[in-house]
mmCIF file of C-alpha atoms and ligand atoms in Angstrom:
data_model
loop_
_atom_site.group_PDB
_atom_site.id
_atom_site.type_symbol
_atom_site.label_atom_id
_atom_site.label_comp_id
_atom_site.label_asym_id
_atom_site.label_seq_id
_atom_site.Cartn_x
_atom_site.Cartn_y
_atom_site.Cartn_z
ATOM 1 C CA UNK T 14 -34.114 -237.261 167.484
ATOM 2 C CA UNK T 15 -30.536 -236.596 167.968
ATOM 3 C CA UNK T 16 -31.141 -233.158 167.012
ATOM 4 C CA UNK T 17 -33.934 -232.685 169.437
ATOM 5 C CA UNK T 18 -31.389 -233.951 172.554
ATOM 6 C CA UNK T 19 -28.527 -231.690 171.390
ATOM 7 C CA UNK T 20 -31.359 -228.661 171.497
ATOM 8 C CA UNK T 21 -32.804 -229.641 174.904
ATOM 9 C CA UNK T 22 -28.840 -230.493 176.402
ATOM 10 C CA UNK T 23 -28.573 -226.620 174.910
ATOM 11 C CA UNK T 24 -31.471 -225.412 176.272
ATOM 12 C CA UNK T 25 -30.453 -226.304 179.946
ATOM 13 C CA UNK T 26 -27.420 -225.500 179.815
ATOM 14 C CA UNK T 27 -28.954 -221.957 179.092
ATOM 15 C CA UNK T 28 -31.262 -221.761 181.746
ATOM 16 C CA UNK T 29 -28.555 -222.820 184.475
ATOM 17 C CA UNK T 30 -26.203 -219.596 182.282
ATOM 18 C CA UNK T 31 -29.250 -217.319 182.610
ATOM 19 C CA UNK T 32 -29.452 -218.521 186.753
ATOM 20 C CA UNK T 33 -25.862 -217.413 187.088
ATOM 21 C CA UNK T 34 -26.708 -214.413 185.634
ATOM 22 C CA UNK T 35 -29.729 -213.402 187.833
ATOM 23 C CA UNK T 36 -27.750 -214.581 190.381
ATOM 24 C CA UNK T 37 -24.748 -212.463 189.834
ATOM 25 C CA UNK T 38 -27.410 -209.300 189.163
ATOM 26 C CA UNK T 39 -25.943 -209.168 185.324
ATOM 27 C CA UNK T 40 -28.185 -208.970 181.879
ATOM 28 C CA UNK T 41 -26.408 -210.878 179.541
ATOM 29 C CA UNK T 42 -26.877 -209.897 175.621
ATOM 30 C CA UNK T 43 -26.293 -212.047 172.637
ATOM 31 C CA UNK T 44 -24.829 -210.065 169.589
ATOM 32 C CA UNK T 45 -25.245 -211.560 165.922
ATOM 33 C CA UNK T 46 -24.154 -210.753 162.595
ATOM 34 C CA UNK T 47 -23.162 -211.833 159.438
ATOM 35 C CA UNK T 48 -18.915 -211.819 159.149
ATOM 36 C CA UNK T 49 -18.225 -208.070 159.048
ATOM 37 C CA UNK T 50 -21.152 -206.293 159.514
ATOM 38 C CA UNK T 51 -19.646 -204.578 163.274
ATOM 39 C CA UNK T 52 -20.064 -205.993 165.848
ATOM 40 C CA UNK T 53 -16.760 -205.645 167.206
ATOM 41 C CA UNK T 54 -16.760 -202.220 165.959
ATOM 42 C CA UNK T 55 -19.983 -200.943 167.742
ATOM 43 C CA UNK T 56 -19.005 -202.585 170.907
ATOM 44 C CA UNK T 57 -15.649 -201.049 170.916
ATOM 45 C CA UNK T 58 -17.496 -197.475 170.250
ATOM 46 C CA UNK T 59 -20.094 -198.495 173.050
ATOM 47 C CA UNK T 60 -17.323 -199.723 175.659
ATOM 48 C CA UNK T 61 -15.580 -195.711 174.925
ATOM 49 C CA UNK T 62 -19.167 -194.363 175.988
ATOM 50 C CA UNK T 63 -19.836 -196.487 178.862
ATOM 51 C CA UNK T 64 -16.613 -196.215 180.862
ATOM 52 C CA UNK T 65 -17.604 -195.284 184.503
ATOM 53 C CA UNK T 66 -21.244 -195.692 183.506
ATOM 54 C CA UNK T 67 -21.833 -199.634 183.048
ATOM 55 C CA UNK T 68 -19.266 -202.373 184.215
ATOM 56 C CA UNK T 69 -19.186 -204.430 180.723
ATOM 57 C CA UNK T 70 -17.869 -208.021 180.215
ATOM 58 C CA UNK T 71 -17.406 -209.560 176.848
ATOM 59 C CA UNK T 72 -17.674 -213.581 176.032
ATOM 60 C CA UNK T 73 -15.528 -212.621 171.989
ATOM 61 C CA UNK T 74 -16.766 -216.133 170.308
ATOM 62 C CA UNK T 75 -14.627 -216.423 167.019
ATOM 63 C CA UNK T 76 -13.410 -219.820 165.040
ATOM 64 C CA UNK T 77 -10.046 -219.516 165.150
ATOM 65 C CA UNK T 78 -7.483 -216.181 166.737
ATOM 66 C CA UNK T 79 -7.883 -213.637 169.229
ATOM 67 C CA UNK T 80 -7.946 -210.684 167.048
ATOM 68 C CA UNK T 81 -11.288 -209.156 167.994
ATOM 69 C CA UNK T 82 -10.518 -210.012 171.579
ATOM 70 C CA UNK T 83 -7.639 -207.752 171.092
ATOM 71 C CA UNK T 84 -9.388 -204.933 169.638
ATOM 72 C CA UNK T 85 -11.651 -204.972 172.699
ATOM 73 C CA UNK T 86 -8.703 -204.828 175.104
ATOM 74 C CA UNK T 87 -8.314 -201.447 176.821
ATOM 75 C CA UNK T 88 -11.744 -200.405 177.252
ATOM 76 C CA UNK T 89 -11.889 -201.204 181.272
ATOM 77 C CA UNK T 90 -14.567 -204.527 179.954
ATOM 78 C CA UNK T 91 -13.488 -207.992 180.953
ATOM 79 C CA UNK T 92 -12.661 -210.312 178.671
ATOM 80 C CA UNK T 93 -13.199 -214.388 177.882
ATOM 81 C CA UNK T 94 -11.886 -215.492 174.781
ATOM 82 C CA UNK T 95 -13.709 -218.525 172.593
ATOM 83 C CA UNK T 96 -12.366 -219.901 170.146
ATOM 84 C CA UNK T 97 -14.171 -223.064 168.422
ATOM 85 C CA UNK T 98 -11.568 -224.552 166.866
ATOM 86 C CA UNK T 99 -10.052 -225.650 170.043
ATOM 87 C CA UNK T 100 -12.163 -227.755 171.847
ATOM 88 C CA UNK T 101 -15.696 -227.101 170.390
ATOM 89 C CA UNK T 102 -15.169 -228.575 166.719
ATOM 90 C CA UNK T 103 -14.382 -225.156 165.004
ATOM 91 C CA UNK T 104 -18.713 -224.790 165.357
ATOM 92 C CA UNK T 105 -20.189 -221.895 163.457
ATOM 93 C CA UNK T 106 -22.254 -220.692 166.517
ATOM 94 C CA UNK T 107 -21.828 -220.845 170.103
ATOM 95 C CA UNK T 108 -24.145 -222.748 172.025
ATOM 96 C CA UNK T 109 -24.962 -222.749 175.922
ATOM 97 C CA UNK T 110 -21.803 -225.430 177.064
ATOM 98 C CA UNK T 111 -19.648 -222.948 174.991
ATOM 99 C CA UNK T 112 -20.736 -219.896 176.728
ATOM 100 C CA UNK T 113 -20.745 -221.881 180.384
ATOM 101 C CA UNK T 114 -17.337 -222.808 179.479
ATOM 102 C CA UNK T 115 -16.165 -219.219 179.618
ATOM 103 C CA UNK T 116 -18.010 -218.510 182.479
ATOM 104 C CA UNK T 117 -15.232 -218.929 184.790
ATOM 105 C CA UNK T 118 -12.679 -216.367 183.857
ATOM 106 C CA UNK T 119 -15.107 -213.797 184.106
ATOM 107 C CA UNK T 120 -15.931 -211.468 187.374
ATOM 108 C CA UNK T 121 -19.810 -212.108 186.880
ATOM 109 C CA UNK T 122 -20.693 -210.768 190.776
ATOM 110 C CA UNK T 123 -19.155 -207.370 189.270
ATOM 111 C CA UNK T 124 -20.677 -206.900 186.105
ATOM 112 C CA UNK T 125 -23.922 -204.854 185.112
ATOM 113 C CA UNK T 126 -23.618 -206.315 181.412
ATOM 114 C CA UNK T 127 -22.144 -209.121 179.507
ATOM 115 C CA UNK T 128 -22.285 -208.831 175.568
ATOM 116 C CA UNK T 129 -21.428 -212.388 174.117
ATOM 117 C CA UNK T 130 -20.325 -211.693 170.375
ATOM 118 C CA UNK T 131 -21.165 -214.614 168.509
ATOM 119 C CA UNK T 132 -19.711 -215.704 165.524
ATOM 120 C CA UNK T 133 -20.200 -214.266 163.026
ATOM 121 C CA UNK T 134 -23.180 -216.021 160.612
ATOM 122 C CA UNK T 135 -26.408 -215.374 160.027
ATOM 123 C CA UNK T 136 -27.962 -218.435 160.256
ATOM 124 C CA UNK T 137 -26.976 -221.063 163.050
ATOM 125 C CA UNK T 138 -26.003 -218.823 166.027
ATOM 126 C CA UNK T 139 -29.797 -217.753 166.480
ATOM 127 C CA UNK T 140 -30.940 -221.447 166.364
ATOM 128 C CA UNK T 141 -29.251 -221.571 169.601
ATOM 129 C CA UNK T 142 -30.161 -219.992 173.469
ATOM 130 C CA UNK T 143 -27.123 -218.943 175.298
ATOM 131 C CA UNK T 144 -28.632 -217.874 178.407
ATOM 132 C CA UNK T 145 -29.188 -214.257 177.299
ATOM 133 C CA UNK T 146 -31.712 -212.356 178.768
ATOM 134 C CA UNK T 147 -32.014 -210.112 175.210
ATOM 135 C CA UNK T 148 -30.786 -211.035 171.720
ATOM 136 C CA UNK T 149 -29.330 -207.704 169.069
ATOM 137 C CA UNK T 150 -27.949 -208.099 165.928
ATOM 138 C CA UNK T 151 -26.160 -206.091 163.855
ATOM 139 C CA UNK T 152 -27.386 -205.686 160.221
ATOM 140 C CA UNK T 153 -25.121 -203.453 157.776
ATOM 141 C CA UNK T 154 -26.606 -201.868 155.034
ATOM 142 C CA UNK T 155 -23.585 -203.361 152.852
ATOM 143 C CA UNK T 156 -25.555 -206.742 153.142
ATOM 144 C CA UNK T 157 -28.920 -205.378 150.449
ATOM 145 C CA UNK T 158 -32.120 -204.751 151.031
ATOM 146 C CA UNK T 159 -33.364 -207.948 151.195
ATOM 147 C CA UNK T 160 -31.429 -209.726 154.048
ATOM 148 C CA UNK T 161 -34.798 -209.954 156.369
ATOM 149 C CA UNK T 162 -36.469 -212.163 153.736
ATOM 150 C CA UNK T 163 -33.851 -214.561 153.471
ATOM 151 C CA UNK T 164 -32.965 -214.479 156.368
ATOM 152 C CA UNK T 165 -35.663 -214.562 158.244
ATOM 153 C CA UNK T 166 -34.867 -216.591 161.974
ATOM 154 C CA UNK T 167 -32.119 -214.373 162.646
ATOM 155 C CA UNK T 168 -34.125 -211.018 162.079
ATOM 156 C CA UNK T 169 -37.582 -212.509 164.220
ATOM 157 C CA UNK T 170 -34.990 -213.576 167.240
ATOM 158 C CA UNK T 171 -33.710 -210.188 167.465
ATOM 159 C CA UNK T 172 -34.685 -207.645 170.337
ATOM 160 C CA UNK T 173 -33.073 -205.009 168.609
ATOM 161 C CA UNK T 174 -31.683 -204.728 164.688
ATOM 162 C CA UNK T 175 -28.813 -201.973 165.004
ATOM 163 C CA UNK T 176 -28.213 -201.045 161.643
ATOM 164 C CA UNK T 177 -25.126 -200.287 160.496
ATOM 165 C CA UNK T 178 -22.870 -198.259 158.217
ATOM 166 C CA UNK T 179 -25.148 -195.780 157.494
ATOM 167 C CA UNK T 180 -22.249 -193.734 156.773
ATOM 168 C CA UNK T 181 -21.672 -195.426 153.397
ATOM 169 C CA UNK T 182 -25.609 -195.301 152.216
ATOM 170 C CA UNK T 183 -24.499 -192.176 149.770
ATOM 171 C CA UNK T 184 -21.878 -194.124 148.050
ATOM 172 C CA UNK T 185 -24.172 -197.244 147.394
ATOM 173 C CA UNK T 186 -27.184 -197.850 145.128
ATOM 174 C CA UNK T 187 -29.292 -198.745 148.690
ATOM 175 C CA UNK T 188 -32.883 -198.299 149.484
ATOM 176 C CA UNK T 189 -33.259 -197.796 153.327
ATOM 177 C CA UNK T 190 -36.950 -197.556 153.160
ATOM 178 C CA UNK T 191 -37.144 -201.113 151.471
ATOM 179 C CA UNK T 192 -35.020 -202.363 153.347
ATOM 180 C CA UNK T 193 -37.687 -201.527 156.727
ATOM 181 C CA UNK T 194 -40.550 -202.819 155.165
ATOM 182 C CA UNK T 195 -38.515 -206.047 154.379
ATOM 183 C CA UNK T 196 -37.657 -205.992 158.401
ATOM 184 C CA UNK T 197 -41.211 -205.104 158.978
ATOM 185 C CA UNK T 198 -42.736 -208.422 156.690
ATOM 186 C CA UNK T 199 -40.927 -210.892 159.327
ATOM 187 C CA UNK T 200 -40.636 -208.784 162.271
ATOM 188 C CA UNK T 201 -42.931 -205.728 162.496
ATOM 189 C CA UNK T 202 -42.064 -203.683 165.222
ATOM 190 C CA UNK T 203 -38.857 -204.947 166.421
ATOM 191 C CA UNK T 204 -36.496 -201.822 167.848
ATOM 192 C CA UNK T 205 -34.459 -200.488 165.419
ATOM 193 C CA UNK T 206 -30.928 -198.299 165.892
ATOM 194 C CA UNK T 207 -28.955 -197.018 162.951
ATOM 195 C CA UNK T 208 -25.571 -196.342 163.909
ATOM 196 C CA UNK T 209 -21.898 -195.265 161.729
ATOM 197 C CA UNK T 210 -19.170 -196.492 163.642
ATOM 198 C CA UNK T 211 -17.120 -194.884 161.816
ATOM 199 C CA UNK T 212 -19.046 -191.407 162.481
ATOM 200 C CA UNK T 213 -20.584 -192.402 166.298
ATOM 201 C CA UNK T 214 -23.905 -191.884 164.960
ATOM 202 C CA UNK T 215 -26.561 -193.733 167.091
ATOM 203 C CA UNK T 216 -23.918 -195.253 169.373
ATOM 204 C CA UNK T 217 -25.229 -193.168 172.321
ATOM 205 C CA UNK T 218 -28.489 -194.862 171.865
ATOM 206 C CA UNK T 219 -27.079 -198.208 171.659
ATOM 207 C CA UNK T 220 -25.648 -197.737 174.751
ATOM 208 C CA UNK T 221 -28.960 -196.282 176.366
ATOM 209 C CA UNK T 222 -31.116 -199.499 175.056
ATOM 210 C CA UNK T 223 -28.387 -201.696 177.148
ATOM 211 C CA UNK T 224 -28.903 -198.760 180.017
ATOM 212 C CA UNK T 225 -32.430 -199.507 180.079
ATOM 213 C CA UNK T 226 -32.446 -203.292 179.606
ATOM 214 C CA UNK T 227 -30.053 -203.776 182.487
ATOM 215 C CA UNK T 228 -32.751 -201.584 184.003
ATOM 216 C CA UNK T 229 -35.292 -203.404 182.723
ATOM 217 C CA UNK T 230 -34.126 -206.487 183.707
ATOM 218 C CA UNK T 231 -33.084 -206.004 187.255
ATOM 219 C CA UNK T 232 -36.631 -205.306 187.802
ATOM 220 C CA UNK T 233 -37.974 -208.126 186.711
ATOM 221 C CA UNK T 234 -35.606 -210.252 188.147
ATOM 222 C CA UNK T 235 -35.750 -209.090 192.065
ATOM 223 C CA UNK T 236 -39.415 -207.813 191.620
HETATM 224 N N1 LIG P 33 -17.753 -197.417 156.950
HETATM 225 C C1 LIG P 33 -18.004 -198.154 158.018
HETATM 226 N N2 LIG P 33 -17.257 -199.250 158.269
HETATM 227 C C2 LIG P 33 -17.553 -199.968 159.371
HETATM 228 C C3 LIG P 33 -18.600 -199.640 160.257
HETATM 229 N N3 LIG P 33 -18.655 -200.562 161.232
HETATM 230 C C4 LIG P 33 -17.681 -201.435 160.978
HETATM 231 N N4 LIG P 33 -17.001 -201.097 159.854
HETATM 232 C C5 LIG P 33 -15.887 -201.817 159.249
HETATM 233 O O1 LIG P 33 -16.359 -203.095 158.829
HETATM 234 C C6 LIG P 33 -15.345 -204.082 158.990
HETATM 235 C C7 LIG P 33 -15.848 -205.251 159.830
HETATM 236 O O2 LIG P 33 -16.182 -204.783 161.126
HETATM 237 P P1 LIG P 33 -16.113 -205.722 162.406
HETATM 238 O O3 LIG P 33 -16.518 -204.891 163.573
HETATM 239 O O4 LIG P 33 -14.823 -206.460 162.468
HETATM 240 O O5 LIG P 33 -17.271 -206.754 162.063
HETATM 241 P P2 LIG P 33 -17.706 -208.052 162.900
HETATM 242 O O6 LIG P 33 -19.172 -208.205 162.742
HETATM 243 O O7 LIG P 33 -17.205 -207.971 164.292
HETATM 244 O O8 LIG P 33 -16.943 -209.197 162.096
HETATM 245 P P3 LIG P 33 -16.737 -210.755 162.554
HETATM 246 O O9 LIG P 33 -16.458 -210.761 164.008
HETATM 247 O O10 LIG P 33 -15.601 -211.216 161.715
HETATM 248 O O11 LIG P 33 -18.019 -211.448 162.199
HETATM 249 C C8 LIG P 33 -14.151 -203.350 159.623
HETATM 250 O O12 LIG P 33 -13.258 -202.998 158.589
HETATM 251 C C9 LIG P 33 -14.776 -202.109 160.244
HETATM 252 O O13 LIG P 33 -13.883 -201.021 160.318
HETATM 253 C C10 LIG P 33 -19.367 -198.463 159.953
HETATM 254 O O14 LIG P 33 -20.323 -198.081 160.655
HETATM 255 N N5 LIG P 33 -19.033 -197.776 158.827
HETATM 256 MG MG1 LIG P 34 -16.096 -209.290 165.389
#
């Protein structure tokens, strides 16, 4: 019962987010990951690419410190810090309040995109609705073959699995192809980009699926 409330307090919470959003004439996208798979490393490589193409804001969600906040400093996106540990009960996730909370310090009427990075966990954050009009997560190949099937409510919420660090797949003892037909047992057809931040590989195409959901989105929303 209690559970139930804190889910439906959540949910509109989201929907009055996701008004704001339509509103301002911004698609919001929650990114998800297990610690350390990239997300703040393929949204630094996106932000290069997008410059003058996409006006980007960020909602960085971490536990504690501002250090991927920092990282994301300088690439012309605007920037609202969360931290969980002050204020929010050091939570695992970030919920709808959390997200609201930011809101404020953000220029929403001037943004195409917002990109809330979640924390990182690859469980509780995709139990929750933020508002986002689109949810991506970032798997890296580090993580084994079998992540989808263990995993599974993270990998069904996703719009899009980026997959990344193909770079290292000739130093490890990885099997790519399992690994899709693991992805394709709880989600079949769900959009798949595998990018190398470390190379650039795929990050053009990353930044053309945001392209077109914005796109996308901005239809649906005015009709
Ligand atoms: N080789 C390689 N390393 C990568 C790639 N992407 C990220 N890394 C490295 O992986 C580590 C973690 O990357 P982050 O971007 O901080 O990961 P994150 O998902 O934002 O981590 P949290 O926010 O802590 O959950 C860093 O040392 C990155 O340099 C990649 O494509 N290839
Ligand atoms: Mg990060």
């Amino acid at each position: 019962m209690v559970l139930e409330r804190i889910f439906e307090e959540n949910d509109q919470t989201a929907a009055a987010n996701r008004r704001d959003f339509d509103t301002a004439g911004l698609t919001a996208v929650n990114l998800m990951s297990s610690p350390g798979a990239g997300k703040t490393t393929v949204l630094c490589e996106a932000l290069r690419l997008l410059q003058g193409r996409l006006a980007v804001g960020i909602v960085e969600g971490d536990i504690e410190t501002s250090i991927d906040a920092d990282r994301l400093d300088g690439f012309g996106a605007a920037i609202a810090l969360i931290n969980t540990a002050n204020g929010f009960g050091g939570e695992c996730h970030l919920d709808a309040p959390m997200v609201r909370s930011a809101l404020s310090r953000l220029p929403l009427a001037d943004l195409d995109v917002l990109i809330i990075e979640n924390v990182g966990n690859l469980v509780c954050p995709a139990e929750f609705d933020v508002g986002a009009h689109a949810n991506a997560m970032v798997y890296s190949v580090t993580e084994g073959e079998e992540k989808p099937l263990k995993y599974p409510v993270m990998f069904r919420s996703a719009d899009l699995v980026i997959v990344n660090k193909v770079d290292l797949i000739p130093h490890l003892d990885y099997d790519l192809a399992l690994f899709y037909a693991n992805l394709n047992k709880v989600h079949p057809g769900v959009a798949v980009i595998e990018t190398s931040a470390r190379t650039g590989h795929g990050i053009d195409q990353w930044c053309d699926w945001l392209s077109d959901l914005h796109r996308d989105t901005r239809v649906a929303t005015i009709g």
